[in-house]
Amino acid sequence: MVNKNVASLETSQDRSRAEQLAAAKKLGTAASANLIDENEAELAEAFILPGGEAGQDEANVDIVPEQADEFTCASCFMVRHRSQLAREEQEQKYCTECEG
């Protein structure tokens, strides 16, 4: 009996939606555009892009401060090992990749 109620509710919602669309067609494009926009907004809220939401376990990252044998490149802002230091100018350090 519950299934009949659900089915009748869905068909009544479908019928009312169809009636709204038919009325909007008679009124013109502005009214139909509003109905379509509302429907697209509902769909967009339910849609999740791949990789769009990170799980709780993926968000846990330990941040390690810059070590004594590392530097931050003033050009690319990557933390590099001292062996990749190309030049140091006015307390700014540049890596070998940026100096090319």
Short mmCIF file of N, CA, C and O in Angstrom, two decimals:
data_model
loop_
_atom_site.label_atom_id
_atom_site.label_comp_id
_atom_site.label_asym_id
_atom_site.label_seq_id
_atom_site.Cartn_x
_atom_site.Cartn_y
_atom_site.Cartn_z
N MET A 1 0.82 -1.19 0.00
CA MET A 1 0.00 0.00 0.00
C MET A 1 0.87 1.26 0.00
O MET A 1 0.52 2.25 -0.59
N VAL A 2 2.01 1.18 0.64
CA VAL A 2 2.93 2.32 0.65
C VAL A 2 3.43 2.60 -0.76
O VAL A 2 3.55 3.74 -1.16
N ASN A 3 3.69 1.55 -1.53
CA ASN A 3 4.18 1.72 -2.90
C ASN A 3 3.16 2.46 -3.76
O ASN A 3 3.52 3.26 -4.61
N LYS A 4 1.87 2.19 -3.58
CA LYS A 4 0.85 2.89 -4.34
C LYS A 4 0.84 4.36 -4.00
O LYS A 4 0.68 5.21 -4.86
N ASN A 5 1.01 4.68 -2.70
CA ASN A 5 1.04 6.08 -2.29
C ASN A 5 2.23 6.82 -2.88
O ASN A 5 2.12 7.95 -3.33
N VAL A 6 3.36 6.15 -2.87
CA VAL A 6 4.57 6.76 -3.44
C VAL A 6 4.40 6.94 -4.94
O VAL A 6 4.72 7.98 -5.49
N ALA A 7 3.88 5.93 -5.61
CA ALA A 7 3.69 6.00 -7.05
C ALA A 7 2.68 7.09 -7.41
O ALA A 7 2.88 7.85 -8.36
N SER A 8 1.61 7.19 -6.66
CA SER A 8 0.62 8.22 -6.95
C SER A 8 1.17 9.62 -6.67
O SER A 8 0.86 10.57 -7.37
N LEU A 9 2.01 9.73 -5.65
CA LEU A 9 2.64 11.01 -5.34
C LEU A 9 3.57 11.42 -6.47
O LEU A 9 3.57 12.57 -6.91
N GLU A 10 4.37 10.47 -6.97
CA GLU A 10 5.29 10.77 -8.05
C GLU A 10 4.54 11.16 -9.32
O GLU A 10 4.91 12.11 -10.00
N THR A 11 3.46 10.43 -9.64
CA THR A 11 2.72 10.76 -10.85
C THR A 11 2.00 12.09 -10.70
O THR A 11 1.90 12.84 -11.67
N SER A 12 1.53 12.42 -9.52
CA SER A 12 0.89 13.72 -9.33
C SER A 12 1.91 14.84 -9.44
O SER A 12 1.62 15.91 -9.97
N GLN A 13 3.12 14.60 -8.93
CA GLN A 13 4.18 15.61 -9.08
C GLN A 13 4.56 15.77 -10.54
O GLN A 13 4.76 16.89 -11.01
N ASP A 14 4.64 14.65 -11.26
CA ASP A 14 4.96 14.72 -12.68
C ASP A 14 3.87 15.47 -13.45
O ASP A 14 4.16 16.27 -14.32
N ARG A 15 2.62 15.18 -13.10
CA ARG A 15 1.51 15.86 -13.77
C ARG A 15 1.53 17.35 -13.48
O ARG A 15 1.34 18.16 -14.39
N SER A 16 1.78 17.73 -12.22
CA SER A 16 1.79 19.15 -11.89
C SER A 16 2.96 19.85 -12.58
O SER A 16 2.84 20.99 -13.03
N ARG A 17 4.09 19.17 -12.69
CA ARG A 17 5.24 19.74 -13.39
C ARG A 17 4.93 19.91 -14.87
O ARG A 17 5.27 20.93 -15.47
N ALA A 18 4.27 18.93 -15.46
CA ALA A 18 3.89 19.02 -16.87
C ALA A 18 2.90 20.16 -17.09
O ALA A 18 2.98 20.89 -18.08
N GLU A 19 1.98 20.33 -16.15
CA GLU A 19 1.02 21.43 -16.25
C GLU A 19 1.73 22.78 -16.14
O GLU A 19 1.39 23.72 -16.85
N GLN A 20 2.73 22.87 -15.26
CA GLN A 20 3.48 24.11 -15.12
C GLN A 20 4.22 24.44 -16.42
O GLN A 20 4.25 25.59 -16.86
N LEU A 21 4.82 23.42 -17.02
CA LEU A 21 5.54 23.63 -18.27
C LEU A 21 4.60 24.05 -19.40
O LEU A 21 4.92 24.92 -20.20
N ALA A 22 3.42 23.43 -19.45
CA ALA A 22 2.45 23.78 -20.48
C ALA A 22 1.97 25.21 -20.29
O ALA A 22 1.84 25.97 -21.26
N ALA A 23 1.74 25.61 -19.04
CA ALA A 23 1.32 26.98 -18.77
C ALA A 23 2.42 27.96 -19.12
O ALA A 23 2.16 29.05 -19.65
N ALA A 24 3.65 27.59 -18.86
CA ALA A 24 4.78 28.46 -19.17
C ALA A 24 4.93 28.65 -20.67
O ALA A 24 5.28 29.73 -21.14
N LYS A 25 4.66 27.60 -21.43
CA LYS A 25 4.75 27.71 -22.89
C LYS A 25 3.72 28.71 -23.41
O LYS A 25 3.98 29.47 -24.33
N LYS A 26 2.54 28.70 -22.79
CA LYS A 26 1.50 29.63 -23.21
C LYS A 26 1.87 31.07 -22.84
O LYS A 26 1.56 32.00 -23.57
N LEU A 27 2.54 31.25 -21.70
CA LEU A 27 2.89 32.60 -21.24
C LEU A 27 4.06 33.19 -22.01
O LEU A 27 4.15 34.38 -22.18
N GLY A 28 4.98 32.36 -22.42
CA GLY A 28 6.12 32.88 -23.17
C GLY A 28 7.43 32.31 -22.66
O GLY A 28 7.47 31.48 -21.76
N THR A 29 8.50 32.81 -23.22
CA THR A 29 9.82 32.24 -22.92
C THR A 29 10.34 32.62 -21.54
O THR A 29 11.08 31.86 -20.94
N ALA A 30 9.99 33.77 -21.02
CA ALA A 30 10.51 34.19 -19.71
C ALA A 30 10.03 33.25 -18.61
O ALA A 30 10.81 32.83 -17.75
N ALA A 31 8.77 32.89 -18.63
CA ALA A 31 8.24 32.00 -17.60
C ALA A 31 8.83 30.61 -17.74
O ALA A 31 9.16 29.96 -16.75
N SER A 32 8.99 30.13 -18.97
CA SER A 32 9.57 28.80 -19.16
C SER A 32 11.05 28.80 -18.78
O SER A 32 11.55 27.82 -18.25
N ALA A 33 11.73 29.90 -19.01
CA ALA A 33 13.15 29.99 -18.63
C ALA A 33 13.30 29.90 -17.12
O ALA A 33 14.22 29.25 -16.63
N ASN A 34 12.40 30.52 -16.38
CA ASN A 34 12.45 30.43 -14.92
C ASN A 34 12.26 29.01 -14.44
O ASN A 34 12.94 28.55 -13.53
N LEU A 35 11.33 28.28 -15.05
CA LEU A 35 11.09 26.89 -14.66
C LEU A 35 12.31 26.04 -14.98
O LEU A 35 12.71 25.19 -14.18
N ILE A 36 12.91 26.27 -16.12
CA ILE A 36 14.07 25.49 -16.51
C ILE A 36 15.24 25.81 -15.60
O ILE A 36 15.97 24.92 -15.16
N ASP A 37 15.45 27.08 -15.27
CA ASP A 37 16.54 27.47 -14.38
C ASP A 37 16.41 26.82 -13.02
O ASP A 37 17.39 26.36 -12.44
N GLU A 38 15.19 26.77 -12.48
CA GLU A 38 14.97 26.14 -11.18
C GLU A 38 15.34 24.66 -11.24
O GLU A 38 15.98 24.13 -10.34
N ASN A 39 14.96 24.00 -12.32
CA ASN A 39 15.26 22.58 -12.47
C ASN A 39 16.76 22.35 -12.59
O ASN A 39 17.31 21.44 -11.99
N GLU A 40 17.46 23.19 -13.34
CA GLU A 40 18.91 23.06 -13.50
C GLU A 40 19.63 23.31 -12.18
O GLU A 40 20.63 22.66 -11.89
N ALA A 41 19.12 24.23 -11.38
CA ALA A 41 19.75 24.52 -10.09
C ALA A 41 19.64 23.31 -9.17
O ALA A 41 20.59 22.97 -8.47
N GLU A 42 18.50 22.64 -9.18
CA GLU A 42 18.34 21.43 -8.37
C GLU A 42 19.30 20.35 -8.82
O GLU A 42 19.91 19.66 -8.00
N LEU A 43 19.45 20.19 -10.12
CA LEU A 43 20.37 19.18 -10.64
C LEU A 43 21.82 19.51 -10.30
O LEU A 43 22.60 18.63 -9.95
N ALA A 44 22.17 20.79 -10.37
CA ALA A 44 23.55 21.19 -10.09
C ALA A 44 23.91 20.94 -8.63
O ALA A 44 25.05 20.59 -8.31
N GLU A 45 22.96 21.12 -7.72
CA GLU A 45 23.23 20.88 -6.31
C GLU A 45 23.50 19.41 -6.04
O GLU A 45 24.30 19.07 -5.18
N ALA A 46 22.86 18.53 -6.78
CA ALA A 46 23.01 17.10 -6.56
C ALA A 46 24.24 16.53 -7.26
O ALA A 46 24.70 15.45 -6.92
N PHE A 47 24.80 17.26 -8.22
CA PHE A 47 25.91 16.76 -9.01
C PHE A 47 27.23 17.01 -8.31
O PHE A 47 27.50 18.12 -7.86
N ILE A 48 28.08 16.00 -8.22
CA ILE A 48 29.39 16.12 -7.59
C ILE A 48 30.45 15.80 -8.64
O ILE A 48 30.42 14.74 -9.26
N LEU A 49 31.37 16.72 -8.84
CA LEU A 49 32.45 16.49 -9.80
C LEU A 49 33.41 15.45 -9.26
O LEU A 49 33.59 15.34 -8.05
N PRO A 50 34.03 14.68 -10.14
CA PRO A 50 35.02 13.70 -9.67
C PRO A 50 36.15 14.41 -8.93
O PRO A 50 36.72 15.36 -9.43
N GLY A 51 36.43 13.94 -7.75
CA GLY A 51 37.47 14.55 -6.94
C GLY A 51 37.06 15.85 -6.29
O GLY A 51 37.87 16.53 -5.69
N GLY A 52 35.79 16.21 -6.43
CA GLY A 52 35.31 17.47 -5.89
C GLY A 52 35.21 17.50 -4.38
O GLY A 52 35.40 18.53 -3.77
N GLU A 53 34.90 16.39 -3.80
CA GLU A 53 34.78 16.34 -2.36
C GLU A 53 35.77 15.33 -1.80
O GLU A 53 35.74 14.17 -2.16
N ALA A 54 36.63 15.79 -0.95
CA ALA A 54 37.61 14.90 -0.36
C ALA A 54 37.03 14.28 0.89
O ALA A 54 36.33 14.93 1.66
N GLY A 55 37.30 13.02 1.06
CA GLY A 55 36.85 12.35 2.26
C GLY A 55 37.62 12.85 3.47
O GLY A 55 38.65 13.51 3.35
N GLN A 56 37.13 12.57 4.62
CA GLN A 56 37.76 13.04 5.85
C GLN A 56 39.18 12.49 5.98
O GLN A 56 40.07 13.18 6.43
N ASP A 57 39.41 11.25 5.57
CA ASP A 57 40.74 10.66 5.70
C ASP A 57 41.73 11.27 4.72
O ASP A 57 42.92 11.31 4.98
N GLU A 58 41.26 11.79 3.58
CA GLU A 58 42.15 12.40 2.60
C GLU A 58 42.59 13.80 3.02
O GLU A 58 43.60 14.29 2.57
N ALA A 59 41.84 14.45 3.88
CA ALA A 59 42.13 15.82 4.26
C ALA A 59 43.19 15.92 5.36
O ALA A 59 43.66 17.01 5.65
N ASN A 60 43.58 14.82 5.95
CA ASN A 60 44.57 14.85 7.02
C ASN A 60 45.97 14.80 6.43
O ASN A 60 46.43 13.79 5.95
N VAL A 61 46.66 15.94 6.48
CA VAL A 61 48.01 16.05 5.95
C VAL A 61 48.88 16.69 7.01
O VAL A 61 48.53 17.73 7.57
N ASP A 62 50.01 16.09 7.28
CA ASP A 62 50.94 16.66 8.24
C ASP A 62 51.83 17.68 7.54
O ASP A 62 52.45 17.38 6.52
N ILE A 63 51.89 18.88 8.07
CA ILE A 63 52.73 19.93 7.51
C ILE A 63 54.06 19.92 8.26
O ILE A 63 54.10 20.04 9.47
N VAL A 64 55.12 19.76 7.49
CA VAL A 64 56.46 19.70 8.07
C VAL A 64 57.15 21.02 7.75
O VAL A 64 57.18 21.44 6.58
N PRO A 65 57.72 21.70 8.73
CA PRO A 65 58.40 22.97 8.43
C PRO A 65 59.66 22.73 7.59
O PRO A 65 60.19 21.63 7.53
N GLU A 66 60.10 23.80 6.95
CA GLU A 66 61.30 23.72 6.11
C GLU A 66 62.50 23.26 6.95
O GLU A 66 62.75 23.77 8.03
N GLN A 67 63.21 22.28 6.43
CA GLN A 67 64.35 21.70 7.13
C GLN A 67 65.60 22.55 6.91
O GLN A 67 65.64 23.42 6.04
N ALA A 68 66.64 22.28 7.69
CA ALA A 68 67.88 23.05 7.61
C ALA A 68 68.57 22.92 6.26
O ALA A 68 69.24 23.84 5.80
N ASP A 69 68.38 21.77 5.58
CA ASP A 69 69.04 21.56 4.29
C ASP A 69 68.10 21.88 3.11
O ASP A 69 68.32 21.42 2.00
N GLU A 70 67.07 22.67 3.34
CA GLU A 70 66.12 23.03 2.30
C GLU A 70 66.00 24.54 2.18
O GLU A 70 66.37 25.29 3.09
N PHE A 71 65.47 24.99 1.04
CA PHE A 71 65.19 26.41 0.85
C PHE A 71 63.93 26.53 0.00
O PHE A 71 63.51 25.59 -0.66
N THR A 72 63.31 27.69 0.03
CA THR A 72 62.14 27.95 -0.79
C THR A 72 62.56 28.85 -1.93
O THR A 72 63.10 29.94 -1.72
N CYS A 73 62.31 28.40 -3.14
CA CYS A 73 62.68 29.16 -4.33
C CYS A 73 61.83 30.43 -4.40
O CYS A 73 60.61 30.39 -4.22
N ALA A 74 62.47 31.57 -4.67
CA ALA A 74 61.78 32.85 -4.75
C ALA A 74 60.99 32.99 -6.04
O ALA A 74 60.15 33.87 -6.16
N SER A 75 61.21 32.10 -7.01
CA SER A 75 60.51 32.18 -8.28
C SER A 75 59.30 31.24 -8.33
O SER A 75 58.19 31.67 -8.62
N CYS A 76 59.50 29.96 -8.02
CA CYS A 76 58.40 28.98 -8.12
C CYS A 76 57.79 28.66 -6.76
O CYS A 76 56.77 27.98 -6.70
N PHE A 77 58.41 29.11 -5.67
CA PHE A 77 57.93 28.92 -4.30
C PHE A 77 57.88 27.45 -3.88
O PHE A 77 57.15 27.10 -2.96
N MET A 78 58.63 26.62 -4.56
CA MET A 78 58.73 25.21 -4.17
C MET A 78 59.85 25.07 -3.14
O MET A 78 60.85 25.78 -3.20
N VAL A 79 59.65 24.15 -2.20
CA VAL A 79 60.70 23.86 -1.23
C VAL A 79 61.64 22.87 -1.89
O VAL A 79 61.22 21.80 -2.34
N ARG A 80 62.92 23.24 -1.97
CA ARG A 80 63.92 22.43 -2.66
C ARG A 80 65.06 22.08 -1.71
O ARG A 80 65.28 22.75 -0.70
N HIS A 81 65.80 21.04 -2.07
CA HIS A 81 67.00 20.66 -1.32
C HIS A 81 68.13 21.62 -1.69
O HIS A 81 68.17 22.16 -2.80
N ARG A 82 69.05 21.83 -0.76
CA ARG A 82 70.18 22.76 -0.99
C ARG A 82 70.98 22.40 -2.23
O ARG A 82 71.58 23.28 -2.86
N SER A 83 70.98 21.14 -2.62
CA SER A 83 71.74 20.73 -3.81
C SER A 83 71.14 21.34 -5.09
O SER A 83 71.80 21.37 -6.12
N GLN A 84 69.91 21.84 -5.04
CA GLN A 84 69.26 22.44 -6.20
C GLN A 84 69.35 23.97 -6.20
O GLN A 84 68.71 24.63 -7.02
N LEU A 85 70.14 24.53 -5.32
CA LEU A 85 70.31 25.98 -5.25
C LEU A 85 71.18 26.45 -6.41
O LEU A 85 72.33 26.03 -6.56
N ALA A 86 70.64 27.31 -7.27
CA ALA A 86 71.38 27.82 -8.43
C ALA A 86 72.06 29.14 -8.09
O ALA A 86 73.23 29.35 -8.44
N ARG A 87 71.34 30.05 -7.45
CA ARG A 87 71.94 31.32 -7.07
C ARG A 87 71.19 31.92 -5.89
O ARG A 87 70.02 31.60 -5.65
N GLU A 88 71.89 32.80 -5.20
CA GLU A 88 71.30 33.51 -4.07
C GLU A 88 71.61 34.98 -4.26
O GLU A 88 72.77 35.38 -4.42
N GLU A 89 70.55 35.80 -4.29
CA GLU A 89 70.72 37.22 -4.56
C GLU A 89 69.81 38.02 -3.63
O GLU A 89 68.59 37.81 -3.61
N GLN A 90 70.37 38.92 -2.85
CA GLN A 90 69.64 39.75 -1.90
C GLN A 90 68.73 38.92 -1.01
O GLN A 90 67.53 39.17 -0.88
N GLU A 91 69.28 37.90 -0.42
CA GLU A 91 68.59 36.97 0.47
C GLU A 91 67.45 36.19 -0.21
O GLU A 91 66.62 35.59 0.44
N GLN A 92 67.41 36.21 -1.55
CA GLN A 92 66.44 35.44 -2.31
C GLN A 92 67.19 34.27 -2.94
O GLN A 92 68.26 34.45 -3.53
N LYS A 93 66.62 33.07 -2.82
CA LYS A 93 67.26 31.87 -3.35
C LYS A 93 66.45 31.36 -4.54
O LYS A 93 65.22 31.37 -4.52
N TYR A 94 67.16 30.90 -5.57
CA TYR A 94 66.53 30.43 -6.81
C TYR A 94 67.03 29.02 -7.12
O TYR A 94 68.22 28.73 -7.00
N CYS A 95 66.10 28.16 -7.54
CA CYS A 95 66.46 26.76 -7.83
C CYS A 95 67.01 26.62 -9.25
O CYS A 95 66.87 27.51 -10.08
N THR A 96 67.61 25.46 -9.52
CA THR A 96 68.21 25.19 -10.82
C THR A 96 67.16 25.12 -11.93
O THR A 96 67.44 25.48 -13.07
N GLU A 97 65.95 24.67 -11.61
CA GLU A 97 64.91 24.59 -12.63
C GLU A 97 64.47 25.96 -13.09
O GLU A 97 64.21 26.18 -14.28
N CYS A 98 64.33 26.90 -12.17
CA CYS A 98 63.90 28.25 -12.55
C CYS A 98 65.01 29.01 -13.27
O CYS A 98 64.74 29.86 -14.12
N GLU A 99 66.25 28.73 -12.93
CA GLU A 99 67.37 29.41 -13.55
C GLU A 99 67.70 28.81 -14.91
O GLU A 99 68.40 29.41 -15.69
N GLY A 100 67.21 27.59 -15.16
CA GLY A 100 67.30 26.89 -16.42
C GLY A 100 68.60 26.83 -17.04
O GLY A 100 69.13 26.86 -17.98
#
